[in-house]
Amino acid sequence: EKLLVTGVTLKSDESRISLTDIPDRPGVAAEVFSRLAESGINIDMIVQSTGQNKLNTISFTVLRKDVESSEKSLNTVLKIWGSGSMSVAKDIAIVSAVGVGMKSHGGIAARMFNAFAKEGINIEMIATSEIKISCVIDKEHGQKALQLLHDVFGLEKTAG
Amino acid sequence: EKLLVTGVTLKSDESRISLTDIPDRPGVAAEVFSRLAESGINIDMIVQSTGQNKLNTISFTVLRKDVESSEKSLNTVLKIWGSGSMSVAKDIAIVSAVGVGMKSHGGIAARMFNAFAKEGINIEMIATSEIKISCVIDKEHGQKALQLLHDVFGLEKTAG
Ligand SMILES: C[C@@H](O)[C@H](N)C(=O)O
Ligand SMILES: C[C@@H](O)[C@H](N)C(=O)O
């Protein structure tokens, strides 16, 4: 598996916004990101897991400098739906393991998550693609997490 | 924005498993994916949004043929934690828009989500990376969703 992960990265300049218990019906995600796009806000990660009881949570990350304007562009949307709440984590770290063929190796995810577990680092969000596994954690663990992945996968550290 | 999206893809051979209301503390994600890795199951998407009340939901997708063995490898984990439930959607479609520079264009996400909203297609999961936005929807909407994205982004359809 060492051959599969070619780099680990850390981003510490982003914030996370979550819209929790929003209606899980067509048009809701469109409304959220149309408003953000109209405000010209650059979005990095968008993560939504499966909902339950017809409610869901959408989380997304933006540059720290855009968090206030993101909140502002969304502040009326919850009133329209009559449900849900907004939470913000201003200081997050996004740690990622990058490599080819990741998809077929759940083992890489397990090693990454195990490394964080042993150090008591809670994983707040997860998103994967074929070439990348990204975890959102508390900003204060960012450097430590990068070092852990560097060791677990036997790599040179790379910049975010 | 047309220049940014270079392809749209559809995967219809996967299933989604969600572990809902599981403890949101270090070690939980590691336990889930260690078990799956030990069973030799290939994982595609892993998606976890922000939790609340110290509980969270982790969803992941596997090939349809691996869904029963995934359920089997996880069936005792919920008992250990004493909380949570497992839900399975055997027939899902994963529709993705692929291109460079996606990250800085929340507008692409908004157009994709708007296209689904207009056709009444509910978005069950979302995951993004710098070059890709993926949505899990009901399998029956897969072909239609691919066509919608093909039209919205003015592209030739590509295979999954
Ligand atoms: C929650 C949100 O994604 C909703 N399911 C939608 O389709 O817009
Ligand atoms: C929910 C799960 O990801 C948990 N937060 C963990 O760190 O393992």
mmCIF file of C-alpha atoms and ligand atoms in Angstrom:
data_model
loop_
_atom_site.group_PDB
_atom_site.id
_atom_site.type_symbol
_atom_site.label_atom_id
_atom_site.label_comp_id
_atom_site.label_asym_id
_atom_site.label_seq_id
_atom_site.Cartn_x
_atom_site.Cartn_y
_atom_site.Cartn_z
ATOM 1 C CA GLU A 1 0.000 0.000 0.000
ATOM 2 C CA LYS A 2 2.998 2.296 0.449
ATOM 3 C CA LEU A 3 3.255 2.478 -3.312
ATOM 4 C CA LEU A 4 -0.293 3.747 -3.634
ATOM 5 C CA VAL A 5 -0.098 6.877 -1.481
ATOM 6 C CA THR A 6 2.172 9.409 -3.159
ATOM 7 C CA GLY A 7 1.616 12.414 -0.930
ATOM 8 C CA VAL A 8 -0.076 13.844 2.135
ATOM 9 C CA THR A 9 -1.329 17.414 2.305
ATOM 10 C CA LEU A 10 -2.597 19.875 4.904
ATOM 11 C CA LYS A 11 -4.829 22.911 4.404
ATOM 12 C CA SER A 12 -5.263 25.187 7.439
ATOM 13 C CA ASP A 13 -6.863 28.254 5.875
ATOM 14 C CA GLU A 14 -10.443 27.055 5.655
ATOM 15 C CA SER A 15 -13.627 27.068 7.734
ATOM 16 C CA ARG A 16 -16.514 24.641 7.757
ATOM 17 C CA ILE A 17 -20.223 25.527 7.589
ATOM 18 C CA SER A 18 -22.938 22.922 8.194
ATOM 19 C CA LEU A 19 -26.651 23.163 7.557
ATOM 20 C CA THR A 20 -28.186 20.511 9.795
ATOM 21 C CA ASP A 21 -31.729 19.059 9.746
ATOM 22 C CA ILE A 22 -32.626 20.704 6.446
ATOM 23 C CA PRO A 23 -35.329 19.213 4.238
ATOM 24 C CA ASP A 24 -34.109 16.198 2.228
ATOM 25 C CA ARG A 25 -36.015 16.959 -0.978
ATOM 26 C CA PRO A 26 -35.083 18.114 -4.489
ATOM 27 C CA GLY A 27 -34.058 21.771 -4.756
ATOM 28 C CA VAL A 28 -32.538 22.235 -1.305
ATOM 29 C CA ALA A 29 -28.884 21.719 -2.285
ATOM 30 C CA ALA A 30 -29.502 23.820 -5.410
ATOM 31 C CA GLU A 31 -30.789 26.698 -3.276
ATOM 32 C CA VAL A 32 -27.774 26.610 -0.960
ATOM 33 C CA PHE A 33 -25.136 26.639 -3.685
ATOM 34 C CA SER A 34 -26.965 29.063 -5.949
ATOM 35 C CA ARG A 35 -26.907 31.611 -3.136
ATOM 36 C CA LEU A 36 -23.229 31.007 -2.469
ATOM 37 C CA ALA A 37 -22.382 31.193 -6.174
ATOM 38 C CA GLU A 38 -24.300 34.480 -6.506
ATOM 39 C CA SER A 39 -22.177 35.869 -3.681
ATOM 40 C CA GLY A 40 -19.073 34.842 -5.588
ATOM 41 C CA ILE A 41 -17.868 32.590 -2.780
ATOM 42 C CA ASN A 42 -15.366 29.846 -3.693
ATOM 43 C CA ILE A 43 -16.383 26.487 -2.242
ATOM 44 C CA ASP A 44 -13.851 23.748 -1.550
ATOM 45 C CA MET A 45 -15.307 20.549 -0.072
ATOM 46 C CA ILE A 46 -19.025 19.773 -0.260
ATOM 47 C CA VAL A 47 -20.072 16.765 1.806
ATOM 48 C CA GLN A 48 -23.521 15.308 2.340
ATOM 49 C CA SER A 49 -24.127 11.863 3.751
ATOM 50 C CA THR A 50 -27.419 9.982 3.751
ATOM 51 C CA GLY A 51 -30.296 11.598 5.631
ATOM 52 C CA GLN A 52 -33.006 10.161 7.828
ATOM 53 C CA ASN A 53 -36.596 11.102 8.644
ATOM 54 C CA LYS A 54 -36.636 13.277 5.496
ATOM 55 C CA LEU A 55 -33.930 15.547 6.953
ATOM 56 C CA ASN A 56 -30.275 15.821 5.989
ATOM 57 C CA THR A 57 -27.060 17.760 6.700
ATOM 58 C CA ILE A 58 -24.915 19.502 4.088
ATOM 59 C CA SER A 59 -21.431 20.636 5.108
ATOM 60 C CA PHE A 60 -19.035 22.631 2.991
ATOM 61 C CA THR A 61 -15.718 24.403 3.432
ATOM 62 C CA VAL A 62 -14.691 27.879 2.343
ATOM 63 C CA LEU A 63 -11.620 30.004 2.837
ATOM 64 C CA ARG A 64 -11.550 31.453 6.343
ATOM 65 C CA LYS A 65 -11.891 34.952 4.861
ATOM 66 C CA ASP A 66 -15.218 33.978 3.202
ATOM 67 C CA VAL A 67 -16.969 32.475 6.201
ATOM 68 C CA GLU A 68 -18.823 35.622 7.289
ATOM 69 C CA SER A 69 -20.128 36.357 3.789
ATOM 70 C CA SER A 70 -21.176 32.688 3.424
ATOM 71 C CA GLU A 71 -23.187 32.891 6.626
ATOM 72 C CA LYS A 72 -24.742 36.134 5.441
ATOM 73 C CA SER A 73 -25.767 34.709 2.057
ATOM 74 C CA LEU A 74 -27.463 31.766 3.762
ATOM 75 C CA ASN A 75 -29.028 33.483 6.742
ATOM 76 C CA THR A 76 -32.546 33.674 5.242
ATOM 77 C CA VAL A 77 -32.575 30.213 3.701
ATOM 78 C CA LEU A 78 -33.351 28.399 6.961
ATOM 79 C CA LYS A 79 -36.360 30.659 7.545
ATOM 80 C CA ILE A 80 -37.731 29.765 4.085
ATOM 81 C CA TRP A 81 -37.586 26.054 4.883
ATOM 82 C CA GLY A 82 -38.772 26.523 8.444
ATOM 83 C CA SER A 83 -36.329 23.910 9.686
ATOM 84 C CA GLY A 84 -32.682 23.356 10.307
ATOM 85 C CA SER A 85 -29.784 25.144 11.904
ATOM 86 C CA MET A 86 -26.393 26.471 10.832
ATOM 87 C CA SER A 87 -23.163 25.708 12.614
ATOM 88 C CA VAL A 88 -19.727 27.075 11.825
ATOM 89 C CA ALA A 89 -16.237 25.855 12.716
ATOM 90 C CA LYS A 90 -13.961 28.755 11.877
ATOM 91 C CA ASP A 91 -10.700 26.906 12.381
ATOM 92 C CA ILE A 92 -10.426 23.538 10.697
ATOM 93 C CA ALA A 93 -7.637 21.528 9.125
ATOM 94 C CA ILE A 94 -8.134 19.400 6.006
ATOM 95 C CA VAL A 95 -5.660 16.514 5.871
ATOM 96 C CA SER A 96 -5.516 14.391 2.734
ATOM 97 C CA ALA A 97 -3.744 11.283 1.476
ATOM 98 C CA VAL A 98 -3.262 11.388 -2.284
ATOM 99 C CA GLY A 99 -2.381 8.572 -4.674
ATOM 100 C CA VAL A 100 -3.546 6.445 -7.590
ATOM 101 C CA GLY A 101 -5.706 3.390 -7.231
ATOM 102 C CA MET A 102 -6.989 4.513 -3.838
ATOM 103 C CA LYS A 103 -10.489 3.452 -4.639
ATOM 104 C CA SER A 104 -9.782 -0.228 -4.427
ATOM 105 C CA HIS A 105 -7.942 0.003 -1.170
ATOM 106 C CA GLY A 106 -10.174 0.464 1.827
ATOM 107 C CA GLY A 107 -7.042 -0.493 3.674
ATOM 108 C CA ILE A 108 -5.568 2.964 3.108
ATOM 109 C CA ALA A 109 -8.598 4.604 4.680
ATOM 110 C CA ALA A 110 -8.376 2.195 7.612
ATOM 111 C CA ARG A 111 -4.688 3.018 8.180
ATOM 112 C CA MET A 112 -5.335 6.734 7.998
ATOM 113 C CA PHE A 113 -8.289 6.570 10.395
ATOM 114 C CA ASN A 114 -6.384 4.261 12.750
ATOM 115 C CA ALA A 115 -3.483 6.715 12.911
ATOM 116 C CA PHE A 116 -5.862 9.480 13.983
ATOM 117 C CA ALA A 117 -7.685 7.228 16.460
ATOM 118 C CA LYS A 118 -4.469 6.267 18.270
ATOM 119 C CA GLU A 119 -3.714 9.943 18.844
ATOM 120 C CA GLY A 120 -7.251 10.762 19.945
ATOM 121 C CA ILE A 121 -7.928 12.955 16.890
ATOM 122 C CA ASN A 122 -11.652 13.049 16.078
ATOM 123 C CA ILE A 123 -12.611 12.954 12.394
ATOM 124 C CA GLU A 124 -15.273 15.609 11.754
ATOM 125 C CA MET A 125 -15.842 15.056 8.015
ATOM 126 C CA ILE A 126 -14.652 12.603 5.370
ATOM 127 C CA ALA A 127 -14.746 12.836 1.575
ATOM 128 C CA THR A 128 -13.009 10.598 -0.957
ATOM 129 C CA SER A 129 -12.381 10.461 -4.671
ATOM 130 C CA GLU A 130 -10.508 7.902 -6.759
ATOM 131 C CA ILE A 131 -7.206 9.588 -5.985
ATOM 132 C CA LYS A 132 -7.707 11.176 -2.600
ATOM 133 C CA ILE A 133 -9.031 10.672 0.952
ATOM 134 C CA SER A 134 -9.674 13.929 2.846
ATOM 135 C CA CYS A 135 -10.499 14.345 6.539
ATOM 136 C CA VAL A 136 -11.628 17.486 8.314
ATOM 137 C CA ILE A 137 -10.250 17.664 11.842
ATOM 138 C CA ASP A 138 -9.736 20.409 14.415
ATOM 139 C CA LYS A 139 -7.132 22.905 13.241
ATOM 140 C CA GLU A 140 -4.995 22.353 16.333
ATOM 141 C CA HIS A 141 -4.325 18.735 15.222
ATOM 142 C CA GLY A 142 -3.352 19.673 11.663
ATOM 143 C CA GLN A 143 0.431 19.528 11.943
ATOM 144 C CA LYS A 144 0.367 16.413 14.089
ATOM 145 C CA ALA A 145 -2.004 14.666 11.676
ATOM 146 C CA LEU A 146 0.239 15.531 8.727
ATOM 147 C CA GLN A 147 3.206 14.052 10.570
ATOM 148 C CA LEU A 148 1.228 10.908 11.423
ATOM 149 C CA LEU A 149 0.292 10.331 7.784
ATOM 150 C CA HIS A 150 3.865 11.044 6.743
ATOM 151 C CA ASP A 151 4.979 8.241 9.057
ATOM 152 C CA VAL A 152 2.145 5.794 8.328
ATOM 153 C CA PHE A 153 2.678 5.996 4.580
ATOM 154 C CA GLY A 154 6.452 6.504 4.670
ATOM 155 C CA LEU A 155 6.435 9.775 2.705
ATOM 156 C CA GLU A 156 8.023 13.166 2.413
ATOM 157 C CA LYS A 157 5.617 15.813 3.739
ATOM 158 C CA THR A 158 4.139 18.042 1.051
ATOM 159 C CA ALA A 159 2.617 21.478 1.310
ATOM 160 C CA GLY A 160 -1.166 21.915 1.222
ATOM 161 C CA GLU B 1 -17.927 27.550 -16.802
ATOM 162 C CA LYS B 2 -18.433 25.241 -19.795
ATOM 163 C CA LEU B 3 -14.678 25.168 -20.192
ATOM 164 C CA LEU B 4 -14.228 23.839 -16.686
ATOM 165 C CA VAL B 5 -16.319 20.674 -16.890
ATOM 166 C CA THR B 6 -14.662 18.221 -19.269
ATOM 167 C CA GLY B 7 -16.783 15.148 -18.699
ATOM 168 C CA VAL B 8 -19.781 13.632 -16.950
ATOM 169 C CA THR B 9 -19.848 10.025 -15.788
ATOM 170 C CA LEU B 10 -22.353 7.513 -14.471
ATOM 171 C CA LYS B 11 -21.709 4.423 -12.329
ATOM 172 C CA SER B 12 -24.679 2.083 -11.832
ATOM 173 C CA ASP B 13 -23.012 -0.973 -10.330
ATOM 174 C CA GLU B 14 -22.692 0.160 -6.747
ATOM 175 C CA SER B 15 -24.663 0.030 -3.506
ATOM 176 C CA ARG B 16 -24.647 2.414 -0.555
ATOM 177 C CA ILE B 17 -24.343 1.436 3.106
ATOM 178 C CA SER B 18 -24.913 3.968 5.891
ATOM 179 C CA LEU B 19 -24.159 3.658 9.584
ATOM 180 C CA THR B 20 -26.405 6.236 11.241
ATOM 181 C CA ASP B 21 -26.273 7.617 14.813
ATOM 182 C CA ILE B 22 -22.912 6.036 15.572
ATOM 183 C CA PRO B 23 -20.645 7.535 18.240
ATOM 184 C CA ASP B 24 -18.737 10.602 17.021
ATOM 185 C CA ARG B 25 -15.469 9.866 18.806
ATOM 186 C CA PRO B 26 -11.959 8.804 17.723
ATOM 187 C CA GLY B 27 -11.644 5.185 16.620
ATOM 188 C CA VAL B 28 -15.129 4.666 15.203
ATOM 189 C CA ALA B 29 -14.278 5.287 11.534
ATOM 190 C CA ALA B 30 -11.101 3.230 11.994
ATOM 191 C CA GLU B 31 -13.137 0.273 13.287
ATOM 192 C CA VAL B 32 -15.549 0.387 10.348
ATOM 193 C CA PHE B 33 -12.905 0.465 7.629
ATOM 194 C CA SER B 34 -10.532 -1.954 9.343
ATOM 195 C CA ARG B 35 -13.291 -4.547 9.307
ATOM 196 C CA LEU B 36 -14.092 -3.879 5.675
ATOM 197 C CA ALA B 37 -10.399 -3.984 4.705
ATOM 198 C CA GLU B 38 -9.949 -7.311 6.550
ATOM 199 C CA SER B 39 -12.808 -8.704 4.486
ATOM 200 C CA GLY B 40 -11.028 -7.572 1.321
ATOM 201 C CA ILE B 41 -13.932 -5.354 0.250
ATOM 202 C CA ASN B 42 -13.160 -2.537 -2.196
ATOM 203 C CA ILE B 43 -14.631 0.767 -1.061
ATOM 204 C CA ASP B 44 -15.453 3.547 -3.515
ATOM 205 C CA MET B 45 -16.958 6.696 -1.940
ATOM 206 C CA ILE B 46 -16.665 7.379 1.788
ATOM 207 C CA VAL B 47 -18.754 10.336 2.960
ATOM 208 C CA GLN B 48 -19.215 11.711 6.449
ATOM 209 C CA SER B 49 -20.671 15.116 7.162
ATOM 210 C CA THR B 50 -20.607 16.931 10.505
ATOM 211 C CA GLY B 51 -22.362 15.207 13.407
ATOM 212 C CA GLN B 52 -24.500 16.539 16.222
ATOM 213 C CA ASN B 53 -25.164 15.502 19.818
ATOM 214 C CA LYS B 54 -21.976 13.377 19.734
ATOM 215 C CA LEU B 55 -23.475 11.157 17.011
ATOM 216 C CA ASN B 56 -22.630 10.964 13.321
ATOM 217 C CA THR B 57 -23.398 9.087 10.081
ATOM 218 C CA ILE B 58 -20.817 7.445 7.823
ATOM 219 C CA SER B 59 -21.927 6.364 4.341
ATOM 220 C CA PHE B 60 -19.848 4.457 1.833
ATOM 221 C CA THR B 61 -20.362 2.749 -1.496
ATOM 222 C CA VAL B 62 -19.242 -0.693 -2.645
ATOM 223 C CA LEU B 63 -19.786 -2.764 -5.747
ATOM 224 C CA ARG B 64 -23.249 -4.288 -5.718
ATOM 225 C CA LYS B 65 -21.704 -7.748 -5.500
ATOM 226 C CA ASP B 66 -19.954 -6.843 -2.214
ATOM 227 C CA VAL B 67 -22.926 -5.422 -0.336
ATOM 228 C CA GLU B 68 -23.898 -8.623 1.491
ATOM 229 C CA SER B 69 -20.334 -9.323 2.671
ATOM 230 C CA SER B 70 -19.999 -5.667 3.774
ATOM 231 C CA GLU B 71 -23.136 -5.967 5.886
ATOM 232 C CA LYS B 72 -21.843 -9.228 7.335
ATOM 233 C CA SER B 73 -18.449 -7.747 8.273
ATOM 234 C CA LEU B 74 -20.163 -4.871 10.080
ATOM 235 C CA ASN B 75 -23.056 -6.683 11.714
ATOM 236 C CA THR B 76 -21.434 -6.908 15.168
ATOM 237 C CA VAL B 77 -19.956 -3.413 15.232
ATOM 238 C CA LEU B 78 -23.224 -1.691 16.150
ATOM 239 C CA LYS B 79 -23.655 -4.015 19.126
ATOM 240 C CA ILE B 80 -20.188 -3.083 20.418
ATOM 241 C CA TRP B 81 -21.059 0.606 20.365
ATOM 242 C CA GLY B 82 -24.565 0.031 21.668
ATOM 243 C CA SER B 83 -25.949 2.666 19.324
ATOM 244 C CA GLY B 84 -26.695 3.258 15.709
ATOM 245 C CA SER B 85 -28.356 1.521 12.813
ATOM 246 C CA MET B 86 -27.374 0.295 9.360
ATOM 247 C CA SER B 87 -29.262 1.095 6.203
ATOM 248 C CA VAL B 88 -28.564 -0.176 2.723
ATOM 249 C CA ALA B 89 -29.581 1.096 -0.717
ATOM 250 C CA LYS B 90 -28.766 -1.739 -3.085
ATOM 251 C CA ASP B 91 -29.419 0.165 -6.283
ATOM 252 C CA ILE B 92 -27.815 3.573 -6.544
ATOM 253 C CA ALA B 93 -26.374 5.670 -9.340
ATOM 254 C CA ILE B 94 -23.277 7.846 -8.890
ATOM 255 C CA VAL B 95 -23.285 10.772 -11.314
ATOM 256 C CA SER B 96 -20.195 12.967 -11.507
ATOM 257 C CA ALA B 97 -19.066 16.133 -13.252
ATOM 258 C CA VAL B 98 -15.310 16.115 -13.851
ATOM 259 C CA GLY B 99 -13.017 18.997 -14.769
ATOM 260 C CA VAL B 100 -10.118 21.159 -13.663
ATOM 261 C CA GLY B 101 -10.451 24.180 -11.408
ATOM 262 C CA MET B 102 -13.796 22.959 -10.037
ATOM 263 C CA LYS B 103 -12.879 23.971 -6.548
ATOM 264 C CA SER B 104 -13.160 27.665 -7.205
ATOM 265 C CA HIS B 105 -16.522 27.427 -8.913
ATOM 266 C CA GLY B 106 -19.409 26.808 -6.583
ATOM 267 C CA GLY B 107 -21.393 27.792 -9.623
ATOM 268 C CA ILE B 108 -20.798 24.373 -11.213
ATOM 269 C CA ALA B 109 -22.232 22.652 -8.170
ATOM 270 C CA ALA B 110 -25.215 25.002 -8.243
ATOM 271 C CA ARG B 111 -25.889 24.239 -11.947
ATOM 272 C CA MET B 112 -25.616 20.503 -11.364
ATOM 273 C CA PHE B 113 -27.915 20.579 -8.347
ATOM 274 C CA ASN B 114 -30.377 22.876 -10.120
ATOM 275 C CA ALA B 115 -30.579 20.464 -13.070
ATOM 276 C CA PHE B 116 -31.529 17.630 -10.712
ATOM 277 C CA ALA B 117 -33.978 19.802 -8.753
ATOM 278 C CA LYS B 118 -35.914 20.797 -11.895
ATOM 279 C CA GLU B 119 -36.447 17.128 -12.714
ATOM 280 C CA GLY B 120 -37.413 16.210 -9.151
ATOM 281 C CA ILE B 121 -34.295 14.066 -8.617
ATOM 282 C CA ASN B 122 -33.364 13.920 -4.944
ATOM 283 C CA ILE B 123 -29.659 14.079 -4.088
ATOM 284 C CA GLU B 124 -28.881 11.369 -1.501
ATOM 285 C CA MET B 125 -25.130 11.995 -1.046
ATOM 286 C CA ILE B 126 -22.581 14.528 -2.270
ATOM 287 C CA ALA B 127 -18.771 14.379 -2.297
ATOM 288 C CA THR B 128 -16.350 16.693 -4.062
ATOM 289 C CA SER B 129 -12.659 16.929 -4.794
ATOM 290 C CA GLU B 130 -10.674 19.562 -6.679
ATOM 291 C CA ILE B 131 -11.533 17.938 -9.994
ATOM 292 C CA LYS B 132 -14.864 16.265 -9.438
ATOM 293 C CA ILE B 133 -18.372 16.648 -7.980
ATOM 294 C CA SER B 134 -20.187 13.341 -7.341
ATOM 295 C CA CYS B 135 -23.828 12.839 -6.414
ATOM 296 C CA VAL B 136 -25.515 9.633 -5.303
ATOM 297 C CA ILE B 137 -29.082 9.414 -6.554
ATOM 298 C CA ASP B 138 -31.612 6.639 -7.046
ATOM 299 C CA LYS B 139 -30.488 4.223 -9.740
ATOM 300 C CA GLU B 140 -33.650 4.734 -11.758
ATOM 301 C CA HIS B 141 -32.623 8.378 -12.389
ATOM 302 C CA GLY B 142 -29.066 7.527 -13.499
ATOM 303 C CA GLN B 143 -29.479 7.738 -17.258
ATOM 304 C CA LYS B 144 -31.670 10.818 -17.076
ATOM 305 C CA ALA B 145 -29.234 12.573 -14.738
ATOM 306 C CA LEU B 146 -26.343 11.819 -17.092
ATOM 307 C CA GLN B 147 -28.312 13.314 -19.976
ATOM 308 C CA LEU B 148 -29.167 16.403 -17.890
ATOM 309 C CA LEU B 149 -25.509 17.027 -17.064
ATOM 310 C CA HIS B 150 -24.570 16.418 -20.685
ATOM 311 C CA ASP B 151 -26.982 19.195 -21.663
ATOM 312 C CA VAL B 152 -26.207 21.595 -18.807
ATOM 313 C CA PHE B 153 -22.472 21.477 -19.448
ATOM 314 C CA GLY B 154 -22.690 21.051 -23.228
ATOM 315 C CA LEU B 155 -20.664 17.818 -23.369
ATOM 316 C CA GLU B 156 -20.408 14.458 -25.044
ATOM 317 C CA LYS B 157 -21.545 11.738 -22.605
ATOM 318 C CA THR B 158 -18.776 9.530 -21.298
ATOM 319 C CA ALA B 159 -18.911 6.046 -19.853
ATOM 320 C CA GLY B 160 -18.711 5.500 -16.117
HETATM 321 C C1 LIG C 1 -30.392 17.576 1.136
HETATM 322 C C2 LIG C 1 -30.425 17.945 -0.307
HETATM 323 O O1 LIG C 1 -29.287 17.474 -0.970
HETATM 324 C C3 LIG C 1 -31.635 17.413 -1.053
HETATM 325 N N1 LIG C 1 -31.698 15.984 -0.980
HETATM 326 C C4 LIG C 1 -31.590 17.892 -2.490
HETATM 327 O O2 LIG C 1 -31.699 17.139 -3.369
HETATM 328 O O3 LIG C 1 -31.418 19.022 -2.743
HETATM 329 C C1 LIG C 2 -17.709 9.280 13.225
HETATM 330 C C2 LIG C 2 -16.256 8.974 13.222
HETATM 331 O O1 LIG C 2 -15.645 9.459 12.065
HETATM 332 C C3 LIG C 2 -15.504 9.497 14.404
HETATM 333 N N1 LIG C 2 -15.609 10.938 14.492
HETATM 334 C C4 LIG C 2 -14.073 9.065 14.315
HETATM 335 O O2 LIG C 2 -13.187 9.847 14.411
HETATM 336 O O3 LIG C 2 -13.793 7.930 14.109
#
